[in-house]
Amino acid sequence: MLAALSKLSKVKILRWLANQYIDIIRGTPLLVQLFIIYYGLPQIGIIINPFASAILGLSINTGAYVAEAIRSGILAVDQGQREAAAALGFSSAQTMRLIILPQALKTMIPPVGNQFLLLIKDSSLVSTITLVELTRTAQRIISTTYKPIELYIAAAVIYYIISLLATKLLNILEKKARVSE
Amino acid sequence: MSGNEIIKIKDLRKSFGETEVLKGINLSVSKGEVVVIIGGSGSGKSTLLRCINRLEPFTSGSIFYNQQDILQTEMVRNEIGMVFQQFNLFKHKTVLENITLAPIHVLKRIKEETVKEAMELLKKVGIEEKADVYPSKLSGGQSQRVAIARALAMKPQVMLFDEPTSALDPVLVGEVLWVIKKLAEEGMTMVVVTHEMGFAREVADRVVFFDNGIIVEEGKPQEIFNAPKSERLKQFLRRIS
């Protein structure tokens, strides 16, 4: 959110920072980003546990994609809305909060939702930095039972159910956002 | 210079890149006066309105509102209402919320009071039954009347109308002009950019003819429409009739 607003900001340095952040994160694989945080940071003296690394990595990564979705949502709002707001005396912060963002939300929900679905599935990557999550748990059980097909399929089903629930939730949100149409 | 002068524009110039769209405009508007601006498209009339409430920065010259330079005061936008060609209603708010939003957040007034006033304004523009619907359910004429009510809710001293009927079906033009006429009768100071010559003739105290970024001719409606002096105005009137 902050990145999206910065990228649209008139302040050059903010815009530059946001651009760099978004370009770098989108241009590199999540797996490498996670490795840098978990294995790389300790080398320069920042020791961070697997769970915190995972949260940090996934947040930074998703943030960059969501920022782009938010930005395009904001840009999709008709210029006339800003002018009407300005003519009525709203400050630019008020205009953003009361008029632009609520309308941008509607166009933002599908791409942001998409990103969250990706996030659920990408969370399987954090098993590589020793965090015990769903995929890792499956691997552990497999190592004692030697039943990879059953267990990986079970894991897949669980991911699928979580994603399905998230999709349902998003559909409800989308419907709510469309009451004004 | 009379104390009645609410807007005074001095040698206003505005360029978009290389093109100069306003080439030295001098115009003043007195309290209670209805000034109608006519002229071909691209003649700079809308740009002038947009400069008056600072939607558009200008290149040189100055605009005074109640003797104050508009670039020096924050009050201008609150006291000058504007109605756009495309209505620009807030699409995510109901009709009533469209009207109360600015009084609540800009003037920091109590919600209940603003709702009461909004209902009165809706009655005035003749659509109180639409208070709770969203703008997407309104016709163009209804939308524009809501936009007028929204601007009036700020209790402006001056109203600017930027081609308020140009985006409307011909059958809906009348209902909007009726509202503007009513405001004129109540003594509201207004600057109206329009292509409705019948309306200009009937409501204007003064008609200003714009062509190619300058004011070519101004005067009472009878003078402008019945006895145009300049060749350009004569041509313009021939073309639109």
Short mmCIF file of C-alpha atoms in Angstrom, two decimals, chain A residues 15 40 50 54 70-71 81 84 89 92 100-101 118 132 139-140 148-149 176:
data_model
loop_
_atom_site.label_atom_id
_atom_site.label_comp_id
_atom_site.label_asym_id
_atom_site.label_seq_id
_atom_site.Cartn_x
_atom_site.Cartn_y
_atom_site.Cartn_z
CA ARG A 15 8.81 7.20 -6.40
CA GLY A 40 22.43 -14.50 3.82
CA PRO A 50 13.02 -19.59 10.10
CA ALA A 54 9.43 -16.81 6.09
CA ILE A 70 -3.25 -1.14 -5.91
CA ARG A 71 -1.53 1.34 -8.17
CA GLN A 81 -13.63 12.23 -9.53
CA ALA A 84 -14.98 17.14 -8.42
CA GLY A 89 -12.50 21.69 -1.26
CA SER A 92 -5.60 15.55 -1.41
CA ILE A 100 -10.33 7.45 -4.79
CA LEU A 101 -9.41 4.43 -2.65
CA LEU A 118 -0.41 -17.33 -5.01
CA VAL A 132 7.89 -26.90 9.25
CA GLN A 139 7.88 -34.77 3.66
CA ARG A 140 8.56 -35.74 7.25
CA PRO A 148 4.84 -40.20 -1.18
CA ILE A 149 1.83 -40.39 -3.49
CA LYS A 176 -20.09 -6.38 -1.60
#
